[in-house]
CSV table of C-alpha atoms and ligand atoms in Angstrom, one decimal:
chain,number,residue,atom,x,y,z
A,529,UNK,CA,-11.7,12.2,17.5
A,530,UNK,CA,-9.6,14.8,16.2
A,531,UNK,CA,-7.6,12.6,13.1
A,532,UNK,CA,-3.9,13.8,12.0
A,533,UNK,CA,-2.9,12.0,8.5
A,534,UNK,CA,0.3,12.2,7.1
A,535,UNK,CA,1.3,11.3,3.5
A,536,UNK,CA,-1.0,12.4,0.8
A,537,UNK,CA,0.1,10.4,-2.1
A,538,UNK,CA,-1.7,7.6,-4.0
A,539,UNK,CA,-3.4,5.8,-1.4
A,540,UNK,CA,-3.1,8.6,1.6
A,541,UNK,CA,-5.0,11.0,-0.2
A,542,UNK,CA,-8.1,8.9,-1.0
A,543,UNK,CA,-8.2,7.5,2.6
A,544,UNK,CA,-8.0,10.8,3.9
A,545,UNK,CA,-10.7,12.1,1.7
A,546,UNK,CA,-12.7,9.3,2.6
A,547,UNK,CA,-12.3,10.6,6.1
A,548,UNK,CA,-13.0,14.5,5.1
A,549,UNK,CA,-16.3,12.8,3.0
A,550,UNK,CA,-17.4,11.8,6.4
A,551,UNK,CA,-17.5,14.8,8.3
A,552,UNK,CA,-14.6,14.1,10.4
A,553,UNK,CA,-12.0,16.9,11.6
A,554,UNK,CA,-9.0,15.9,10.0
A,555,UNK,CA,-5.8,17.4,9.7
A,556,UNK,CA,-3.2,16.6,7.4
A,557,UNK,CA,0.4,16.9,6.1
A,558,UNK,CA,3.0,16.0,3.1
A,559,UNK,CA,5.9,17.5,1.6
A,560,UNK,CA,4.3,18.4,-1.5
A,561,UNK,CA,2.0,21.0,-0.4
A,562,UNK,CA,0.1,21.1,-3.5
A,563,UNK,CA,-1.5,17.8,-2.3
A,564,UNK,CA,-2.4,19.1,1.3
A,565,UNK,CA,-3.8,22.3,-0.1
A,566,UNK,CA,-6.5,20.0,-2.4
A,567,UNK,CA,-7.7,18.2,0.8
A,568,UNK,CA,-7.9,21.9,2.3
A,569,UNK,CA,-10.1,22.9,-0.2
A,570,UNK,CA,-12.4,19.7,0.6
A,571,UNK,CA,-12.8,20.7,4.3
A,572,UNK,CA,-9.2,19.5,5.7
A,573,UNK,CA,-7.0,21.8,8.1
A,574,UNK,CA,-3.8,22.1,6.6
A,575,UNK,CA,-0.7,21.3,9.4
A,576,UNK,CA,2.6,23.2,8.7
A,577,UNK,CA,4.9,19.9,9.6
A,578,UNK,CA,4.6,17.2,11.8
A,579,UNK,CA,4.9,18.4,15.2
A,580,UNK,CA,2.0,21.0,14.6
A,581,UNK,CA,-0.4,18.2,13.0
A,582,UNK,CA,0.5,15.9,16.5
A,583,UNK,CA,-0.9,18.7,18.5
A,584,UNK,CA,-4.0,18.7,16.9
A,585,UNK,CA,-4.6,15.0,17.3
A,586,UNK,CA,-6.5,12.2,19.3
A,587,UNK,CA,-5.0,10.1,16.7
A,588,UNK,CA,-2.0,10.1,13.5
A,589,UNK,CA,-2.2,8.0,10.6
A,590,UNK,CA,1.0,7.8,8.1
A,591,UNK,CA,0.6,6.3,4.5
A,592,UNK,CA,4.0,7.0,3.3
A,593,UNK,CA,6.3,5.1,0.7
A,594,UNK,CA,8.1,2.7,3.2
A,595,UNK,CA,10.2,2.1,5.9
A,596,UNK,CA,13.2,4.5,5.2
A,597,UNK,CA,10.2,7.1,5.4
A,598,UNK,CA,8.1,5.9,8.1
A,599,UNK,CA,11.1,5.9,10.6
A,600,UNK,CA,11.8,8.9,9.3
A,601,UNK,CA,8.7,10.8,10.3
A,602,UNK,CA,7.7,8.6,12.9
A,603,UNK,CA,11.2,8.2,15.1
A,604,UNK,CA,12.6,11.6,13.4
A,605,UNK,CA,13.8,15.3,15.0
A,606,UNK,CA,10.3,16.6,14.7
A,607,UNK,CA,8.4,13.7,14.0
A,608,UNK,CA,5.3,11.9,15.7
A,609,UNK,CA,7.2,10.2,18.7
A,610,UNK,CA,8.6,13.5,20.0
A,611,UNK,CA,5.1,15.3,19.6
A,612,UNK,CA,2.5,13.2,20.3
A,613,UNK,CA,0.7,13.6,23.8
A,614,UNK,CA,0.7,10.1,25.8
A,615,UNK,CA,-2.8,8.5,25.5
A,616,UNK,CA,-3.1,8.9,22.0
A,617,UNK,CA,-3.0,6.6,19.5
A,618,UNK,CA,-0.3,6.2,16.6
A,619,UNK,CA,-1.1,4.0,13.6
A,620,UNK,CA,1.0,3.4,10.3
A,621,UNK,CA,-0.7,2.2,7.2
A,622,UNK,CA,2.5,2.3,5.3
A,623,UNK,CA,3.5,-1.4,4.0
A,624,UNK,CA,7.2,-1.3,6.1
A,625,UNK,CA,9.3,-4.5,7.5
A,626,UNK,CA,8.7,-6.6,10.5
A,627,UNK,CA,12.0,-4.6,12.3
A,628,UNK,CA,10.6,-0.9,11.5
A,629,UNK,CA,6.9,-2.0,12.9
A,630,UNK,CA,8.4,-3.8,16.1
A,631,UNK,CA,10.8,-0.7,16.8
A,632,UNK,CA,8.0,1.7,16.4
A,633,UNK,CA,5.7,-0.2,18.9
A,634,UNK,CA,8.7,-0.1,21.7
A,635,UNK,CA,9.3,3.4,20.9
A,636,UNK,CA,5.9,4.6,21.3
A,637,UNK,CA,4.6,2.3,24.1
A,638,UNK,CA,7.8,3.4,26.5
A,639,UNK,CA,6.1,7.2,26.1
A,640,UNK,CA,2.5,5.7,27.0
A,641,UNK,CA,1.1,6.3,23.1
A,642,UNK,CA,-1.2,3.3,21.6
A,643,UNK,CA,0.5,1.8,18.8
A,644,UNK,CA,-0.6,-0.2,15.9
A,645,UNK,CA,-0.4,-1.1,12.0
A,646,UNK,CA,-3.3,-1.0,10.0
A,647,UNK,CA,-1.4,-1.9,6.3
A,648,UNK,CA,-4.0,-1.2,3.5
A,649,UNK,CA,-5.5,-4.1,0.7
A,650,UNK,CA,-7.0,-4.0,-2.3
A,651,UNK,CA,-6.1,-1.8,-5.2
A,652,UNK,CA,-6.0,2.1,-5.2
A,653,UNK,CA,-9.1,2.1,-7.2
A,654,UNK,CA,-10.4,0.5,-4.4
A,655,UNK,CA,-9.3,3.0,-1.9
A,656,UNK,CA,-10.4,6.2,-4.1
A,657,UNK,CA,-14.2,4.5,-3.9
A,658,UNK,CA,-13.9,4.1,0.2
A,659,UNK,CA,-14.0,0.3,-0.4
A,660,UNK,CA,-10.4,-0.6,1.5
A,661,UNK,CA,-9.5,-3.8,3.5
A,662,UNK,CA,-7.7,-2.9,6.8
A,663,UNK,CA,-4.6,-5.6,8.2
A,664,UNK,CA,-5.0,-4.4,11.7
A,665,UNK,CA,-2.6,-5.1,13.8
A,666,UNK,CA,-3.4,-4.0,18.1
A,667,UNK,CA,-4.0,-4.4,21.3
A,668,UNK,CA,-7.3,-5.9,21.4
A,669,UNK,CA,-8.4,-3.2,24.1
A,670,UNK,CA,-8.0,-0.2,21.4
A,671,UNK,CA,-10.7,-1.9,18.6
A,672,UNK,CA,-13.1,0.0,20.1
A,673,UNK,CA,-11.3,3.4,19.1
A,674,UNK,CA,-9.5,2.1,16.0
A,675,UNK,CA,-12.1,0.3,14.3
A,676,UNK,CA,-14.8,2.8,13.9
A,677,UNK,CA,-12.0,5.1,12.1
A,678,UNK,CA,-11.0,2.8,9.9
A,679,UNK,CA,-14.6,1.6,8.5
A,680,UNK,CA,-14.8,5.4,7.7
A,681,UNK,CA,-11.4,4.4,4.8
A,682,UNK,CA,-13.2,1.4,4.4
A,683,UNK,CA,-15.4,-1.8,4.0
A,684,UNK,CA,-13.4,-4.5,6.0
A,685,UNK,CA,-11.5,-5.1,8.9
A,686,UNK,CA,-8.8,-7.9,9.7
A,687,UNK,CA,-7.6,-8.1,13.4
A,688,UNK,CA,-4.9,-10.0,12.9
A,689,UNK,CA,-3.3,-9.5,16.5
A,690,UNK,CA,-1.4,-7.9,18.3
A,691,UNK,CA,0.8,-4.4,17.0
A,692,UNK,CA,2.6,-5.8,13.8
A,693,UNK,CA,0.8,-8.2,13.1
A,694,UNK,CA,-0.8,-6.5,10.3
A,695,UNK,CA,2.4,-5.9,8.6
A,696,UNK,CA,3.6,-9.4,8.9
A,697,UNK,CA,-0.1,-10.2,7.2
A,698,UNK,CA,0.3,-7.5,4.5
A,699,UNK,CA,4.0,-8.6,3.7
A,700,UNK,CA,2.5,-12.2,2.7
A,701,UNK,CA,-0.4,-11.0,1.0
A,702,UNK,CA,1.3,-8.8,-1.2
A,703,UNK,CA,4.3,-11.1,-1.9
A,704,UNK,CA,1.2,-13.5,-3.9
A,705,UNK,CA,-0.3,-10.3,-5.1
A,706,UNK,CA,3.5,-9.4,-6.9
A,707,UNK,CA,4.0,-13.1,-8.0
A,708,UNK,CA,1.0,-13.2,-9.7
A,709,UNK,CA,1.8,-10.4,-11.5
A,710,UNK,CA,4.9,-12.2,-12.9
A,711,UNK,CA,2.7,-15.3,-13.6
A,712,UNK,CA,-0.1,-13.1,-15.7
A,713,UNK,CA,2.3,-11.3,-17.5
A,714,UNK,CA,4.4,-15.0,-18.4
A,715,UNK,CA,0.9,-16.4,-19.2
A,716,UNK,CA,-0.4,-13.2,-21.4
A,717,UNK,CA,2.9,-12.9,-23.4
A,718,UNK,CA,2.8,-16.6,-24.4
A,719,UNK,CA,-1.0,-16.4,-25.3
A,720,UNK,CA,-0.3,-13.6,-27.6
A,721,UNK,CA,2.7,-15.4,-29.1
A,722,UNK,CA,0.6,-18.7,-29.9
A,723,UNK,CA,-1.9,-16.6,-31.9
A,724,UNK,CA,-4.5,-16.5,-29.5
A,725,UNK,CA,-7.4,-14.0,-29.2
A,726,UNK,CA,-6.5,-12.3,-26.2
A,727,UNK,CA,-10.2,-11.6,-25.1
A,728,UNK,CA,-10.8,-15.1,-25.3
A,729,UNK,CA,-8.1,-16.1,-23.7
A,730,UNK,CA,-8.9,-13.9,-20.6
A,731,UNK,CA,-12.4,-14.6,-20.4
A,732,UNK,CA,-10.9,-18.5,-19.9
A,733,UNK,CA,-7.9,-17.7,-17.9
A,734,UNK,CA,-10.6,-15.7,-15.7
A,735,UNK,CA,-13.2,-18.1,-15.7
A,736,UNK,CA,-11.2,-21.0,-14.2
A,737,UNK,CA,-9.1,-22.3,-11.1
A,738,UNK,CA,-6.5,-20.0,-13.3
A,739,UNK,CA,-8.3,-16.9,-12.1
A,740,UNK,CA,-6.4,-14.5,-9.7
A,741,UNK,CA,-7.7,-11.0,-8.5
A,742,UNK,CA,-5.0,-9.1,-10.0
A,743,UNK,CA,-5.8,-10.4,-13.6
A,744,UNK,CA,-9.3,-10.3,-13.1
A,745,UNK,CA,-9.8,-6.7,-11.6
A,746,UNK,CA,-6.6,-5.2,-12.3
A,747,UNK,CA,-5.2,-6.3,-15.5
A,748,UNK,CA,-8.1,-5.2,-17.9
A,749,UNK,CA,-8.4,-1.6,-16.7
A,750,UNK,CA,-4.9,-0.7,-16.5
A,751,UNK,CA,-1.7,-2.6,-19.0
A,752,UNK,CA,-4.3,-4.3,-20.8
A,753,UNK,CA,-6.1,-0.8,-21.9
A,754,UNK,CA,-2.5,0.6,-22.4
A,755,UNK,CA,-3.1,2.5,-19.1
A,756,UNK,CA,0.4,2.4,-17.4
A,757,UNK,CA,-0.1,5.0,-14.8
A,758,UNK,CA,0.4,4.0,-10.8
A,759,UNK,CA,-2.4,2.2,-8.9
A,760,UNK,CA,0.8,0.4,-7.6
A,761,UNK,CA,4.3,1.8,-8.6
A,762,UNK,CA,6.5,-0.8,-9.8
A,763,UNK,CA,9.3,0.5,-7.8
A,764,UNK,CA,6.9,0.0,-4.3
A,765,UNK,CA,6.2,-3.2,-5.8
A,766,UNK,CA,9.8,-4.0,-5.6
A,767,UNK,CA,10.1,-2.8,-2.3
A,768,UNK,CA,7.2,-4.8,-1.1
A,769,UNK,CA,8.3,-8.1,-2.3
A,770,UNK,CA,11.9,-7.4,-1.3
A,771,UNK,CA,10.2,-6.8,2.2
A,772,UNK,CA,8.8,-10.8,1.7
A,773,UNK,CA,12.1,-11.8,0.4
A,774,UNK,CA,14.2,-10.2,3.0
A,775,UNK,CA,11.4,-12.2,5.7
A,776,UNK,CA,12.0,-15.1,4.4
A,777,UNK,CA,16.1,-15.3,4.4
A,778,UNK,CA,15.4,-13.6,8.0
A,779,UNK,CA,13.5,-16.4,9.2
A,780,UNK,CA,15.1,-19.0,7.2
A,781,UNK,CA,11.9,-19.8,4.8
A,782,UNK,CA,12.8,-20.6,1.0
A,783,UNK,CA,11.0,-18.8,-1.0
A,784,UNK,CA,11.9,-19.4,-5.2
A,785,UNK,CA,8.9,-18.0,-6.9
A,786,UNK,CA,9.3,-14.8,-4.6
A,787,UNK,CA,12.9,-14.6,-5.2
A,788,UNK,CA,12.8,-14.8,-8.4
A,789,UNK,CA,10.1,-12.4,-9.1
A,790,UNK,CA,11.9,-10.0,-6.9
A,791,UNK,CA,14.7,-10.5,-9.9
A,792,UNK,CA,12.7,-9.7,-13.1
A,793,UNK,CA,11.1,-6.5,-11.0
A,794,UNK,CA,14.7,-5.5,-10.3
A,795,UNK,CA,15.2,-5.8,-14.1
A,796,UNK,CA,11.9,-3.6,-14.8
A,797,UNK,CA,13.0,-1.2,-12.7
A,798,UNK,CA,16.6,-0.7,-14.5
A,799,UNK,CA,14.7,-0.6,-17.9
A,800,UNK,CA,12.9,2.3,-16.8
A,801,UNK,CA,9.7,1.0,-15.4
A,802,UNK,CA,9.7,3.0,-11.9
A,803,UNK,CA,6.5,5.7,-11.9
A,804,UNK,CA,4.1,2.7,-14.5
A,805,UNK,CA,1.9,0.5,-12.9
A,806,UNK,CA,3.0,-2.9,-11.4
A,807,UNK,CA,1.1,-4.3,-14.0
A,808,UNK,CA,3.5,-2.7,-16.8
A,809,UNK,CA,5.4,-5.7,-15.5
A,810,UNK,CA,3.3,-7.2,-18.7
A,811,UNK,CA,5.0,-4.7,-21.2
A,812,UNK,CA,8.5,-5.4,-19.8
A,813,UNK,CA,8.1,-9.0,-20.5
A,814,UNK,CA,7.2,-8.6,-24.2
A,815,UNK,CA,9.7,-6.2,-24.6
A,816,UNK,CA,12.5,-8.7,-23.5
A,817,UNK,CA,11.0,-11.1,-25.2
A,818,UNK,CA,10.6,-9.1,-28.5
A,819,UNK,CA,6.6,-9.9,-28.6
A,820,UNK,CA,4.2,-7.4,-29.1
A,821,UNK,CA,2.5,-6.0,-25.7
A,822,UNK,CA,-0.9,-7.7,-24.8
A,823,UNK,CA,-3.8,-5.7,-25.4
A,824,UNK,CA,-7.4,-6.3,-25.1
A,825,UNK,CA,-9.5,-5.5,-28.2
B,314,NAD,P1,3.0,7.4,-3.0
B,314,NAD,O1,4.4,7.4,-3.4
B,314,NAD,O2,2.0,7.7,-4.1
B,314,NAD,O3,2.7,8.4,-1.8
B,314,NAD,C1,3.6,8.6,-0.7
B,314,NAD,C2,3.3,10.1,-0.2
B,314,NAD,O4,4.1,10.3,1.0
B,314,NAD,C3,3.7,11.2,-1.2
B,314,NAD,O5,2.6,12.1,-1.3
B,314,NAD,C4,4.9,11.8,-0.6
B,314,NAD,O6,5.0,13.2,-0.9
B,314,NAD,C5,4.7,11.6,0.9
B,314,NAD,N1,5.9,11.6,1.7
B,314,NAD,C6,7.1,11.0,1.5
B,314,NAD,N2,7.9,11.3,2.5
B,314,NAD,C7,7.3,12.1,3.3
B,314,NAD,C8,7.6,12.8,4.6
B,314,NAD,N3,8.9,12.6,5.1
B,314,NAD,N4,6.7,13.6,5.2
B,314,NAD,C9,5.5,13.7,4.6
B,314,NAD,N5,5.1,13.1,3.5
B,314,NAD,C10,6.0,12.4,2.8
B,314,NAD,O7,2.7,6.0,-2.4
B,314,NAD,P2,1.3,5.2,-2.3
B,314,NAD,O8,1.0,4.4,-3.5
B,314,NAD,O9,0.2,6.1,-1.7
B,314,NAD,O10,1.7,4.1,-1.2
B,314,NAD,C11,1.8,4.4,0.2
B,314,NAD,C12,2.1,3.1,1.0
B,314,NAD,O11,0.9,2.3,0.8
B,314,NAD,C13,3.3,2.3,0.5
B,314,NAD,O12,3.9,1.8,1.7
B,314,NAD,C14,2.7,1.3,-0.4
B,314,NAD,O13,3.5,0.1,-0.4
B,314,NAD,C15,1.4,1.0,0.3
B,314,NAD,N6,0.2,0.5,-0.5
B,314,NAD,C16,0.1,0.9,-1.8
B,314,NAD,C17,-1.0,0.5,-2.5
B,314,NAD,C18,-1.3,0.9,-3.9
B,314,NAD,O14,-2.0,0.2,-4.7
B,314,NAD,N7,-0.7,2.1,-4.4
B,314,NAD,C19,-1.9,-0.4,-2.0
B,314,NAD,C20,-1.8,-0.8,-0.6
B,314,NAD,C21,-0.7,-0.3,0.1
């Protein structure tokens, strides 16, 4: 299959290399050229915009920041819906709302183009090593196509059901991934402040029923080295569990710990934390709470 992929960034560039890696024909496109033009160099065809990579394509991928952005290229003058031939096959990856996935599958199934959401999990260091979980969400007649692309990005695939049911997975998963990082960065602030030995204390806090994913993968190779730069931007953090938040009023579900988290990454963000890791969360809590910032020896 001839592959279009659209949004180069973070997590878009790796999966797309993972593609390139493989041998497949890939074309791809992002704003900032100097992105597209590294793929280029690695066996990619460069499209000029959007309508030019859609006539190149059995099937489009987009990984892009979020909703605004997704509707953006996807409904756009220019974009995807208006140059894509019926019969192919449309998937986002991008993590978006339950409204933007829902409108794209009418869109794109009234023009007779497959539609689905394949939302990406697992950290970006996972992605860069081809080891990606896929939330799939599609018509269970179009595995057959979808699949074998995406185990070419990746180790695993969910099919979670029908198109948006992916999202509606990722927007759950990701609003424990966020809360945890609240909960690690609560927890490794008040170890420090007893006077702990914070190697210790994460080999326990690791060890036990305490032990979450984020602080056992994440946590010691980024804010705990001092490494702040994005795996996971704080600011799409925010967005992403504003996305759960914004479910759960829709659909009249309390959610406190979510909400509340939501709060303290609203108040990162206005100290300046947008472009660190989500785990800088960490930092920002010993900073408001005039500690010194957890490090690992
Ligand atoms: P990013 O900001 O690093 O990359 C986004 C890319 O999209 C950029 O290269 C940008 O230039 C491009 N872009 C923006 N608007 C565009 C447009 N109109 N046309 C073409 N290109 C455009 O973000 P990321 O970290 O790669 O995340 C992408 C998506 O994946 C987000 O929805 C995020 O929530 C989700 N996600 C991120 C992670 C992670 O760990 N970083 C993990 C899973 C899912």
């Amino acid at each position: 299959m001839r592959i279009g992929f659209i949004g180069l960034g973070r997590m878009g560039l790796s999966l797309a290399r993972s593609l390139v890696g493989k041998g497949e024909q890939v074309w791809v496109f992002d704003l900032n050229e100097e992105v597209a033009k590294r793929l280029q160099a690695e066996g990619a065809h460069m499209s000029a915009d959007v309508a030019d990579l859609c006539r190149n394509a059995d099937i489009v991928f987009t990984m892009l920041p979020g909703p605004r952005q997704v509707k953006e290229v996807a409904l756009g003058s220019g974009g995807i819906l208006e140059n894509l031939a019926p019969g192919a096959i449309y998937i986002d990856m991008s993590t978006v709302d339950v409204d933007t996935v829902d409108a794209l599958f009418q869109a794109f199934t009234a023009k007779g183009i497959v539609f689905g959401d394949a939302p990406v999990g697992r950290l970006a260091a996972h992605a860069d090593k081809g080891e990606s979980l896929f939330m799939l969400g599609i018509d269970a007649r179009y595995l057959e196509k979808v699949e074998p692309v995406l185990y070419k990005m990746g180790t695993t695939v969910y099919h979670c059901g029908a198109a948006g049911h992916g999202t509606r997975t990722k927007l759950i998963n990701n609003m424990m991934v966020l809360c945890y990082c609240q909960i690690n960065s609560e927890a490794l602030v008040l170890a420090q402040s007893l006077g702990l030995d914070l190697n210790n204390t994460f080999n326990v806090l690791t060890s036990t029923t305490a032990s979450n994913g984020q602080l056992k993968e994440k946590w010691p190779n980024k804010v705990l080295k001092g490494d702040l730069s994005p795996g996971f931007d704080l600011a799409l953090g925010y967005k992403d569990i504003s996305l759960a938040s914004n479910a759960g009023a829709s659909s009249r579900v309390a959610l406190p710990v979510c909400d509340t988290t939501r709060n303290i990454f609203r108040m990162a963000l206005a100290a300046g934390k947008a472009g660190q890791d989500t785990s800088s969360l960490t930092d920002f809590w010993a900073e408001i709470n005039d500690c010194p910032k957890p490090r690992l020896g």
